[in-house]
Structure formats: C-alpha cells, structure tokens
CSV table of C-alpha atoms and ligand atoms in Angstrom, one decimal:
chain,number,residue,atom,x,y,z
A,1,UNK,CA,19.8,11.0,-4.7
A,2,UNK,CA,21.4,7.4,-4.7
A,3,UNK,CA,19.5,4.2,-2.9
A,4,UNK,CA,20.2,3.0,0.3
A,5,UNK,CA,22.7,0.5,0.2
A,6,UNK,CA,20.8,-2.3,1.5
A,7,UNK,CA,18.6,-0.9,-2.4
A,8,UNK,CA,21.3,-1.9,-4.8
A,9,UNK,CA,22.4,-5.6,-3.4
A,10,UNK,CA,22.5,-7.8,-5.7
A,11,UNK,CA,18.8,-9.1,-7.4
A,12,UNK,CA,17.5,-10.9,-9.8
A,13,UNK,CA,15.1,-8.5,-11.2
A,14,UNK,CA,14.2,-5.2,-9.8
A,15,UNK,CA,11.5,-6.1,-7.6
A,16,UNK,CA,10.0,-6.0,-3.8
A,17,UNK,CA,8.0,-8.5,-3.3
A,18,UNK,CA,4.9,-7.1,-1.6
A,19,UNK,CA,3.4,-7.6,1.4
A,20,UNK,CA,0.3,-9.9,2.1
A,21,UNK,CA,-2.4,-10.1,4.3
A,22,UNK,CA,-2.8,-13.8,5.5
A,23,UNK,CA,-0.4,-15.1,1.8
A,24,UNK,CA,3.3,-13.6,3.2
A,25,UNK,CA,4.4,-16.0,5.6
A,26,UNK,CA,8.4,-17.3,6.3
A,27,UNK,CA,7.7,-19.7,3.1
A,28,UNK,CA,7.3,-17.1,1.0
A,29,UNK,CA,9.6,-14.8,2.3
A,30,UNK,CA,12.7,-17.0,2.1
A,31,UNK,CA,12.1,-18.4,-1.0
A,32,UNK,CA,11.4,-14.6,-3.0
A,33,UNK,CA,14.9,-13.6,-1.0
A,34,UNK,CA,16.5,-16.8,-2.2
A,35,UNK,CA,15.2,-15.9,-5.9
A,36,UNK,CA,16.4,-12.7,-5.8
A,37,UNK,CA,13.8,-10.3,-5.3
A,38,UNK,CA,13.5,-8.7,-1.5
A,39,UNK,CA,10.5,-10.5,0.4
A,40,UNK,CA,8.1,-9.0,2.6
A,41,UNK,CA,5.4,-9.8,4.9
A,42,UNK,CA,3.4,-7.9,7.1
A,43,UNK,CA,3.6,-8.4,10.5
A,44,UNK,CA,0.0,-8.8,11.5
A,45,UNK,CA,0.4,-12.3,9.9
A,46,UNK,CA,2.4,-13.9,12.6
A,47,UNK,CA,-0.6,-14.0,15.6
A,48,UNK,CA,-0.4,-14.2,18.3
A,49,UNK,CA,2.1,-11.7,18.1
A,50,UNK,CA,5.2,-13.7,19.7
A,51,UNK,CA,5.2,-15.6,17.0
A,52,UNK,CA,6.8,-12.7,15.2
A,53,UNK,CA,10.0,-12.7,17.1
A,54,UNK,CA,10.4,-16.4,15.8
A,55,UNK,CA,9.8,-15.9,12.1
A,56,UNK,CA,12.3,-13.2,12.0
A,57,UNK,CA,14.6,-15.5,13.8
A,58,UNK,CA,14.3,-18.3,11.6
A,59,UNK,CA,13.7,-15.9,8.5
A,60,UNK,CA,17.1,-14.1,9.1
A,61,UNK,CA,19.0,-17.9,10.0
A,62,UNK,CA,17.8,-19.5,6.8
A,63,UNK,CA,19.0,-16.3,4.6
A,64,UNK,CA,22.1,-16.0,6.0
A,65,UNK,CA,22.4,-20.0,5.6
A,66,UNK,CA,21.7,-19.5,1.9
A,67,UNK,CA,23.8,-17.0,1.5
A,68,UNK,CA,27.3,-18.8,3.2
A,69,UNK,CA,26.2,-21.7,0.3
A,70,UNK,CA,25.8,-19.6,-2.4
A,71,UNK,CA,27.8,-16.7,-2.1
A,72,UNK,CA,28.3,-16.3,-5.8
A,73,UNK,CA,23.9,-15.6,-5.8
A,74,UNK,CA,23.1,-14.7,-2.2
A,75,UNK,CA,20.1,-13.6,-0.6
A,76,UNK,CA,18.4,-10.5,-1.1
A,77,UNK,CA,17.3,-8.5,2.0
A,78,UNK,CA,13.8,-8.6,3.5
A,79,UNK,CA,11.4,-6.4,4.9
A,80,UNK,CA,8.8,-6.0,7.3
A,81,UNK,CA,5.5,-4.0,6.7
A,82,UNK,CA,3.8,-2.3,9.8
A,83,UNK,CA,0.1,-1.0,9.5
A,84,UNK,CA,0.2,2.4,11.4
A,85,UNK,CA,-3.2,2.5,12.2
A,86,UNK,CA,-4.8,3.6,15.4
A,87,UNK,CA,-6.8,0.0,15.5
A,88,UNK,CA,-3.5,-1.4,15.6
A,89,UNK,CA,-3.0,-2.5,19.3
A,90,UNK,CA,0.4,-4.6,18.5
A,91,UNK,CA,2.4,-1.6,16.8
A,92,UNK,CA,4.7,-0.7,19.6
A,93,UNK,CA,5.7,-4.7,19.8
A,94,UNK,CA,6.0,-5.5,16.6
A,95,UNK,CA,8.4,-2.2,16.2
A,96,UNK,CA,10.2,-3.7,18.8
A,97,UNK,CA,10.3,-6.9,17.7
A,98,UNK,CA,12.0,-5.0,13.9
A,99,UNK,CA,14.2,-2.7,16.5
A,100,UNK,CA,15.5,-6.4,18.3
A,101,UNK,CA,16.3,-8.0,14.8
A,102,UNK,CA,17.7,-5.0,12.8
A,103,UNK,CA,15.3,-5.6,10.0
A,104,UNK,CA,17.0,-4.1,7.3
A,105,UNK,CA,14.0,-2.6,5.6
A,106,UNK,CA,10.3,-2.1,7.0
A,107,UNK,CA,7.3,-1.2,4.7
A,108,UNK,CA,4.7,1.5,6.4
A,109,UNK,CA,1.7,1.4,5.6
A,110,UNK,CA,-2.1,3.4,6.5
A,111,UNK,CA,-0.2,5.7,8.9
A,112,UNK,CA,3.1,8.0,9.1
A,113,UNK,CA,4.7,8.5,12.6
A,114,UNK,CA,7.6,10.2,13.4
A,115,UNK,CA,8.8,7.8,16.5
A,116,UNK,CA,8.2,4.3,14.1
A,117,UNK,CA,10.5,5.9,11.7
A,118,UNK,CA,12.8,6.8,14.3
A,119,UNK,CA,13.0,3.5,15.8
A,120,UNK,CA,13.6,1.9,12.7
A,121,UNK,CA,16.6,4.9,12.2
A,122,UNK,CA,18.1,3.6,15.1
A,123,UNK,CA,20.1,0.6,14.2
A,124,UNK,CA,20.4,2.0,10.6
A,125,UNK,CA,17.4,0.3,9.3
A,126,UNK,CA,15.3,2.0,6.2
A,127,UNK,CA,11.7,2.8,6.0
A,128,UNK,CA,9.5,2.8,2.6
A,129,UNK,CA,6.0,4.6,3.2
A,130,UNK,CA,3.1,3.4,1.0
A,131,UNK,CA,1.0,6.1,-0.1
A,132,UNK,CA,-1.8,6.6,-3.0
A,133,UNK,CA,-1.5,10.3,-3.8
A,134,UNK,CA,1.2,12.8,-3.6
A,135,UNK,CA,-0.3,14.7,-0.3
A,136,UNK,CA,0.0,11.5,1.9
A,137,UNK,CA,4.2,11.3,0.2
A,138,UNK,CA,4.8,14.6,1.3
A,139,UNK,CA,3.7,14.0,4.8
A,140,UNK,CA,5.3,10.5,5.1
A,141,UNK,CA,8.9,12.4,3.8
A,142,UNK,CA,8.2,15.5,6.1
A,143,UNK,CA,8.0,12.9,8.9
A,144,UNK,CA,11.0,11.0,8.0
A,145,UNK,CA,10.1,8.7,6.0
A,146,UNK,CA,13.0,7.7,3.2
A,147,UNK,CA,11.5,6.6,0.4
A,148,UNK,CA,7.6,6.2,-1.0
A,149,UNK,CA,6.1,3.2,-2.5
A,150,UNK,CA,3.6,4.7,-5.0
A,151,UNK,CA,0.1,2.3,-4.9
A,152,UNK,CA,-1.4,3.5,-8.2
A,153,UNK,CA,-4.7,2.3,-9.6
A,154,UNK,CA,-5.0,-1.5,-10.4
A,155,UNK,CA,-2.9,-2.9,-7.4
A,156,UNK,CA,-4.4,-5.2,-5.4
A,157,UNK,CA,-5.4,-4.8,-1.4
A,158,UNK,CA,-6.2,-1.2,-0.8
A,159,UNK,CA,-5.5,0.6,-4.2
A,160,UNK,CA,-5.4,4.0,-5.1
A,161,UNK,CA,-7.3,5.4,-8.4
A,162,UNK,CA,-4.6,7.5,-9.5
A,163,UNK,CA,-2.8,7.0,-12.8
A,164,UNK,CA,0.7,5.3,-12.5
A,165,UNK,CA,1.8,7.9,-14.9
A,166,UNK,CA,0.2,10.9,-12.7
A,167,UNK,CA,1.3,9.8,-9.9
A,168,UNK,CA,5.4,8.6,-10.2
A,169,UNK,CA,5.7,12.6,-12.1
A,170,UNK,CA,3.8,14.4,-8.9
A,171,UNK,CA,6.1,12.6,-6.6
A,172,UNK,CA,9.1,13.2,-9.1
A,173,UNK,CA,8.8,16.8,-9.2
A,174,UNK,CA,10.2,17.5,-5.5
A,175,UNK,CA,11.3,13.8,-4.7
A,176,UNK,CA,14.3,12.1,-6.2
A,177,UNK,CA,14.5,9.7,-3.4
A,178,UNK,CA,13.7,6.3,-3.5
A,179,UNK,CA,10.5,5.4,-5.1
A,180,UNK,CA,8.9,2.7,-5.8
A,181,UNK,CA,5.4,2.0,-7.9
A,182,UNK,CA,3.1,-0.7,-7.0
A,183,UNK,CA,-0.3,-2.0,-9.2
A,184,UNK,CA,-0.7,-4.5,-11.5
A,185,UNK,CA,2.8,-4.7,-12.4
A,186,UNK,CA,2.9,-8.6,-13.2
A,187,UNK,CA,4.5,-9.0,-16.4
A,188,UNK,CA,8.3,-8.0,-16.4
A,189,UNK,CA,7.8,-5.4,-19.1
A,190,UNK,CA,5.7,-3.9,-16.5
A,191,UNK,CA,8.4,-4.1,-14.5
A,192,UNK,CA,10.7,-2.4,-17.1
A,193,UNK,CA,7.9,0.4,-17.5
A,194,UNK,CA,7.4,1.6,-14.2
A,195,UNK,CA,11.3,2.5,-14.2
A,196,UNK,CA,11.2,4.1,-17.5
A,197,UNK,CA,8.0,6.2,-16.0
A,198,UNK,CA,10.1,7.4,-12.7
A,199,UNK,CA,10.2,4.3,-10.2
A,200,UNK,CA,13.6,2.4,-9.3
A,201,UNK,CA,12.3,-0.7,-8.4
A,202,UNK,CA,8.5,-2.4,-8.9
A,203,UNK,CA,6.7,-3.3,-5.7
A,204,UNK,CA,4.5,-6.6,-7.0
A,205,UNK,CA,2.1,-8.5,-4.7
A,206,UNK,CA,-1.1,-10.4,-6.4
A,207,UNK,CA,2.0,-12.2,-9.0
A,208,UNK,CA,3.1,-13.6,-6.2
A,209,UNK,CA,-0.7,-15.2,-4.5
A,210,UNK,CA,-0.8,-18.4,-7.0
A,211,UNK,CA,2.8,-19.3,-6.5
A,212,UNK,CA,3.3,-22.8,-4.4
A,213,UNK,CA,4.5,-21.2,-0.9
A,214,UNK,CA,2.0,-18.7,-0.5
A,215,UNK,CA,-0.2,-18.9,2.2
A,216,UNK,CA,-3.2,-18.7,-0.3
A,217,UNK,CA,-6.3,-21.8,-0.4
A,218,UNK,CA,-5.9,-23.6,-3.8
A,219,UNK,CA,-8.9,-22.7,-4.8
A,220,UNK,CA,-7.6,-18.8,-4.6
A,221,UNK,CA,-4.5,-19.8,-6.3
A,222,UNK,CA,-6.4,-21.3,-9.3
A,223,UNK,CA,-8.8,-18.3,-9.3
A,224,UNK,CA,-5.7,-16.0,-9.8
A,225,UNK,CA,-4.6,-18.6,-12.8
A,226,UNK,CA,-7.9,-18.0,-14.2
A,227,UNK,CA,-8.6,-14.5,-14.0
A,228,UNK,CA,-7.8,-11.2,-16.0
A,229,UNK,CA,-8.3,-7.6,-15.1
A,230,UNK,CA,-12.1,-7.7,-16.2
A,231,UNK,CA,-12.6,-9.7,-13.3
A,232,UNK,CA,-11.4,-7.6,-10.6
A,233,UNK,CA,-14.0,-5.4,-8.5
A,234,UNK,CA,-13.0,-2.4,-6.6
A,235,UNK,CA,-15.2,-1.7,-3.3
A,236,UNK,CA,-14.6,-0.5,0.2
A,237,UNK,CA,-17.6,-2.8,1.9
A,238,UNK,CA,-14.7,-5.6,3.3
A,239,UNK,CA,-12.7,-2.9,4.9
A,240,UNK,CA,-14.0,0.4,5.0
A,241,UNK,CA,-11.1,1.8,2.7
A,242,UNK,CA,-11.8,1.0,-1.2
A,243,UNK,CA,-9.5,-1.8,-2.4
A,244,UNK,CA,-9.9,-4.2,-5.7
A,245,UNK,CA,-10.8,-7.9,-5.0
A,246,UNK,CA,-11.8,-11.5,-7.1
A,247,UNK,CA,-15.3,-11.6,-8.9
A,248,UNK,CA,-15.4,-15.0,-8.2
A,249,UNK,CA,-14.8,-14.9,-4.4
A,250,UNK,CA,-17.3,-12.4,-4.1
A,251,UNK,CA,-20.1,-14.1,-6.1
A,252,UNK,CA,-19.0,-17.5,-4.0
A,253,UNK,CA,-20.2,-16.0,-0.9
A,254,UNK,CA,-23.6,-15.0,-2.4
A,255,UNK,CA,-22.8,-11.7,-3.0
A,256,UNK,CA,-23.8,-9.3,-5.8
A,257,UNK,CA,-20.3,-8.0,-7.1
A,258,UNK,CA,-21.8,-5.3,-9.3
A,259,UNK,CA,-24.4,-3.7,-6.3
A,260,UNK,CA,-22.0,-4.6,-3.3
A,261,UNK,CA,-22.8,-1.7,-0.5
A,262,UNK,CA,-21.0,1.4,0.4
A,263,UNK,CA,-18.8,0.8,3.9
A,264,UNK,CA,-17.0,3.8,5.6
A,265,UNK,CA,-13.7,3.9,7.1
A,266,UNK,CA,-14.5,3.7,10.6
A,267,UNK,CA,-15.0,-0.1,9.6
A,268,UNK,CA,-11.1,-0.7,9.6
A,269,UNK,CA,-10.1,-2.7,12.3
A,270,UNK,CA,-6.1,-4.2,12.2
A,271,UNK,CA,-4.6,-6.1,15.3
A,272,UNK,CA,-5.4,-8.4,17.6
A,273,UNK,CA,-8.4,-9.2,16.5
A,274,UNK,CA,-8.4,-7.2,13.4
A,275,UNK,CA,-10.8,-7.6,10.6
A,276,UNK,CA,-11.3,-11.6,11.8
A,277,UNK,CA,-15.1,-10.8,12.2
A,278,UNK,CA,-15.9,-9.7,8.6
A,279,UNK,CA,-12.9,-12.3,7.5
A,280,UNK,CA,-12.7,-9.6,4.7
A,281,UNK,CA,-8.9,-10.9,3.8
A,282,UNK,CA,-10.3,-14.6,3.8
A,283,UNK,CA,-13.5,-15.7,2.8
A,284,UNK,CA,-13.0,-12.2,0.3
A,285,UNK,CA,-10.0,-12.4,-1.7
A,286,UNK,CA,-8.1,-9.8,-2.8
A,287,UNK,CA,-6.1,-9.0,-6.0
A,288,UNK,CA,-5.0,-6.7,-8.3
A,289,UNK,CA,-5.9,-6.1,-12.2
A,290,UNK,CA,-2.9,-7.6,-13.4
A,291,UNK,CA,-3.2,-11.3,-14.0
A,292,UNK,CA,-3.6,-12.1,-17.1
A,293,UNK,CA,0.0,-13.1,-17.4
A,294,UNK,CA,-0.1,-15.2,-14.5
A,295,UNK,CA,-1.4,-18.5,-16.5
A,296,UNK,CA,0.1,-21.1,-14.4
A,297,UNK,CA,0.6,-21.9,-10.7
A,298,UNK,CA,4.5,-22.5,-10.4
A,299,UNK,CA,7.4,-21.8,-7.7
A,300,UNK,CA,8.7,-18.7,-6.6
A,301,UNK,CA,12.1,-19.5,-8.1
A,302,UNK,CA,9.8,-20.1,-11.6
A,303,UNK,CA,7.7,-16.9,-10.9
A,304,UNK,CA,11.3,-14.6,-10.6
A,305,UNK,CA,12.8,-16.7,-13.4
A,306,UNK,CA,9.8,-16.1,-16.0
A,307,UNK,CA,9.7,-12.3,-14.6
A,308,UNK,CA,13.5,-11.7,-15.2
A,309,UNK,CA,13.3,-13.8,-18.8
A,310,UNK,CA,9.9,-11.3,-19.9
A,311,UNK,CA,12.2,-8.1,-18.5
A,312,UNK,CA,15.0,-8.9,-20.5
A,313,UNK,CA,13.1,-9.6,-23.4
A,314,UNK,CA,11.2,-6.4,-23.3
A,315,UNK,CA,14.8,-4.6,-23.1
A,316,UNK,CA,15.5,-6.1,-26.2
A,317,UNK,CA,12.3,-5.1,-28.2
A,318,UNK,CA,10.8,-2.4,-26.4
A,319,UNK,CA,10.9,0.5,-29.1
A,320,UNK,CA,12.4,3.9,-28.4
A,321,UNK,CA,12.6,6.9,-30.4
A,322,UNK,CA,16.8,7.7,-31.8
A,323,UNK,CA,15.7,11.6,-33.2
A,324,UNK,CA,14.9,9.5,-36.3
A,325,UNK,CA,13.3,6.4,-36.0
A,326,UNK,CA,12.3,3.4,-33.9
A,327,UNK,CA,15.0,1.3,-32.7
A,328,UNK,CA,14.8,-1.6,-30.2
A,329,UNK,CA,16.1,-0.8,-26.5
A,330,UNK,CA,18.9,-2.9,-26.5
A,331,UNK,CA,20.5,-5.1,-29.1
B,401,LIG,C1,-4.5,-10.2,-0.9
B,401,LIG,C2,-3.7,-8.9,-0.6
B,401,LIG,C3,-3.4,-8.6,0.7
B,401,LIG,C4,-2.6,-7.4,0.9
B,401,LIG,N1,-2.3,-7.1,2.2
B,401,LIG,C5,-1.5,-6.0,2.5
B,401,LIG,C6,-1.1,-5.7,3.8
B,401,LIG,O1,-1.3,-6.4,4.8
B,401,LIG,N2,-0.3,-4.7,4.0
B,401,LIG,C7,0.1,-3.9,2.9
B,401,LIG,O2,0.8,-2.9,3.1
B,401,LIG,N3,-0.3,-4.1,1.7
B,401,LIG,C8,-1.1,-5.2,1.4
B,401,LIG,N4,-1.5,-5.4,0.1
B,401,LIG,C9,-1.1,-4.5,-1.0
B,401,LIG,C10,0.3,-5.0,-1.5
B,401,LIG,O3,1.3,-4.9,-0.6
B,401,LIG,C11,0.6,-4.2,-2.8
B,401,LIG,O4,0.5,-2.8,-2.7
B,401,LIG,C12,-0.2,-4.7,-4.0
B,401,LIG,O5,-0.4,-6.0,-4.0
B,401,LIG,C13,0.6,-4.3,-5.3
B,401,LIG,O6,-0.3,-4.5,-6.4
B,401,LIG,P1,-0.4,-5.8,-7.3
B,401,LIG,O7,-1.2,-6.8,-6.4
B,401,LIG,O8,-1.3,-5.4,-8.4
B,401,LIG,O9,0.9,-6.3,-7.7
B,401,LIG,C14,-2.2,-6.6,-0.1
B,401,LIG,C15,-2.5,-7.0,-1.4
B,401,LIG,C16,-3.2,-8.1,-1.7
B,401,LIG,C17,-3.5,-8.5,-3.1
C-alpha cells in the first residue's frame, strides 16, 4: 500500500518526532518541522485546555511562514497525539480542537475508538495508532485506524517488551500499511534499521529530551547527555502501566531503583488533573534505552543534522550480502 500523501512530503530524514509528556511544547514542534522531521506533541500538554486552540494557531502560522521563506526546504507536517483513555476528561475537546484546525496527522495513543478516528476522517486528516503487540494493531486497524506506530522494547514512556524484530514481522504479515517503529532508535543507523526490518519511517522521542527547546529541566537534559541504556529502569509504580525511566531521577527522589514497588493500572490518571499528584512525568523522568549517542546537548536543527549525516553514513557502510560476498549499501 503507498503512504498517505501528507507521509512522503518532503524531510530531512525519515523520522516523526515523538510525542512528549510535559517536553513537546510549540518550541519544539516548530523547530523539528522546520528541520525536517514531522513534530508532535500531545495535547495534554497545553492546560488548561484552551490553550490548545492557540498552540495550534500559532504552530500552523509560524510553519506556513517558514515555508513561504523557504520554499526550496519547507516545513514538514505536524501531528497531534490524543491519549484515548477513559481518565481522559478533555478527549472530546481536544478532538475538536484537531477537527477546527485540520491537523493533518494525529498520533493515538492507550485507546482505539471508532468516532476519534472518524472525526479525524472528516476533513481528510490521518490517524497513526500506537500499540505494543500485534493484538492491540489489529484492533486499532479493525476500528479504522490507518496506520500503526510499533512501541517495541527500549522506547521510552510506556514501552512494550516485545522485540523490534518480532514485532514489525507480526504486524507485516497481514499489514502493508503504514507503519512505523518506535524504541531506542537514536542513532541514524537506527533509523536506517528499523526500515530495513519492515518500518517506513522511525518514530524517535528521548533523542529529542536534551535538545535546547524541549520543555525538559537542565538537569534532565544533562542526565540524558550522561546516560546509556544501563541506566534505564523499567517499572509501572509512576503510572500504573510499565514504562522505562532515568536511574538518576529515581535515586534523586530517595527511591530504591532496583526494589521500586509493583503499581496496577487502575493508577492511570490522564486529563485535567491527570497524574499531577504522583508528578510521575516530572519529579520521575522518563527515557528510553537509547542514549548513548546523544553525547551533547545541541539544537534541534543540530540533532536532525547529526541524525541525517549518521543515516547517510550507515548507507554507505552498512554491509549487505550480493549472493557472494559483503558489499557496502551504497557507494
Ligand atoms: C518523557 C517521555 C514522555 C512521553 N510521553 C508520551 C505521551 O504523552 N504520549 C505518547 O503517546 N507517548 C509518550 N511517550 C512515548 C514516545 O511518544 C515514544 O513512543 C518513545 O519516546 C519512543 O522511544 P524512544 O524514547 O526510545 O525514542 C513519552 C516518552 C518519553 C520519553
């Protein structure tokens, strides 16, 4: 099946950038769209929830600016993610608030409903449906959904345990929509793998939490700088649904990080007021396994260009097999 128009505009590398509890705010946004790669944000981040109407206002005025100045590199699209869960009190605004400003592309995510999807339908608008096993794709593709965002093991928020591998070939076997694979994919050869293993386009989040215009505290930007994947701890006590998180953040609010509690699910809270009590997103701070990479705190526009310089490079040297012998991808 071919991608959704509003899938092959023009990019800089093959990447959404993912959405972000509390870091994904207009900042971001514009600058990952400027760069190239589609920006996202959930919508819970603009509280109260009015405020929503006037990010996507001043979102969609400063891309289309950008893009009249530089039409020969304009703007990629944006997106919008929606947490479809029953805690959720603002869903039906914030829909309404996507249906109002045609928001080309909105991310789904703990939750597939038949009437979002449709909404979203309505003005031509696309939905992606984040799952972590190949039961919860079929339902979100049964319901409408058109394409699946694949969270595999080693991707930061609420991560899945399934092998990337495992996962992208279950989907692949009924699905040839679009599909895209999230965790740990920080490194543009990563990026280059997960579309040689069955995704079109990477769906990268913790890459983007040390970068100057994410709404992250410095010391949560430097922790990123200074972390690798042994130093990521997967646990379901913030939220009630398993997700992998800092070390260091734990241990700095006197924690044990290797004897943290068991939660349960009925913990999960989104909306209004959701998850402010525990501060899970804040005080607790999430992040996927792959950082290692991420050695400095830089720009967006450095982030995308250092992604797209490491993708091209593993075209060149990446091995493959001729029938024979080893040659390098390209070149
Ligand atoms: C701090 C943090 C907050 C997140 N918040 C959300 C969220 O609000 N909604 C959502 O759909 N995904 C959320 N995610 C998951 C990301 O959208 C994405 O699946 C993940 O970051 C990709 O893996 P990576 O971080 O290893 O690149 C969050 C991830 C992190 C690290």
């Amino acid at each position: 099946m071919a991608l959704p128009e509003i899938l092959r505009r023009p990019m800089s590398i093959p990447v959404v950038a993912s959405p972000m509890f509390i870091a994904s705010g207009p900042e971001l946004v514009i600058e990952q769209c400027k760069a190239g790669v589609i920006g996202s944000f959930p919508a819970l981040n603009a509280r109260p929830a009015d405020l929503l109407d006037e990010w996507l206002t001043r979102i969609q005025q400063e891309l289309a600016d950008h893009t009249a100045a530089n039409p020969d590199r304009p703007a990629a699209p944006f997106a919008v993610n929606q947490i479809v869960h029953r805690s959720n009190d603002r869903l039906d605004h914030d829909v309404q608030a996507c249906v109002d400003h045609q928001v080309p592309i909105v991310i789904t995510s703990l939750g597939a409903r038949e009437d979002v999807y449709e909404a979203i339908h309505s003005y031509g608008g696309i939905v992606l449906h984040d799952i972590i096993n190949n039961e919860f794709a079929h339902k979100a593709i049964d319901k409408g959904a058109d394409g699946l965002i694949a969270v595999a093991s080693g991707a930061g928020g609420h991560a899945g345990t399934t092998s990337p591998f495992a996962l992208l070939r279950e989907i692949r076997q009924w699905f040839d929509g679009p599909l895209l694979l999230s965790g740990s994919l920080g490194h543009g050869a990563s990026i280059l793998a997960a579309q040689v293993a069955g995704a079109d386009l990477a769906y990268v989040g913790s890459a983007f939490l040390s970068v100057h215009e994410a709404n992250t505290p410095d010391d949560y930007k430097q922790m990123i700088v200074d972390s690798t994947s042994q130093d990521i701890v997967y646990s379901n006590l913030f939220t009630g649904v398993h997700g992998n998180y800092l070390r260091g953040s734990i241990v700095a609010a006197g924690m044990d990080p290797d004897n943290l509690p068991e939660s349960d699910p009925s913990a999960m809270n989104f909306g209004s007021g959701g998850n402010q009590k525990s501060k899970a997103w804040k005080d607790i701070w999430g992040a996927g396994q792959g950082l290692a990479t991420l050695t400095k705190r830089q720009s967006v526009a450095d982030l995308v260009a250092q992604l797209r310089h490491e993708y091209e490079a593993a075209l060149t040297s990446t091995p493959i097999f001729d029938g024979t012998e080893l040659r390098p991808l390209r070149g």
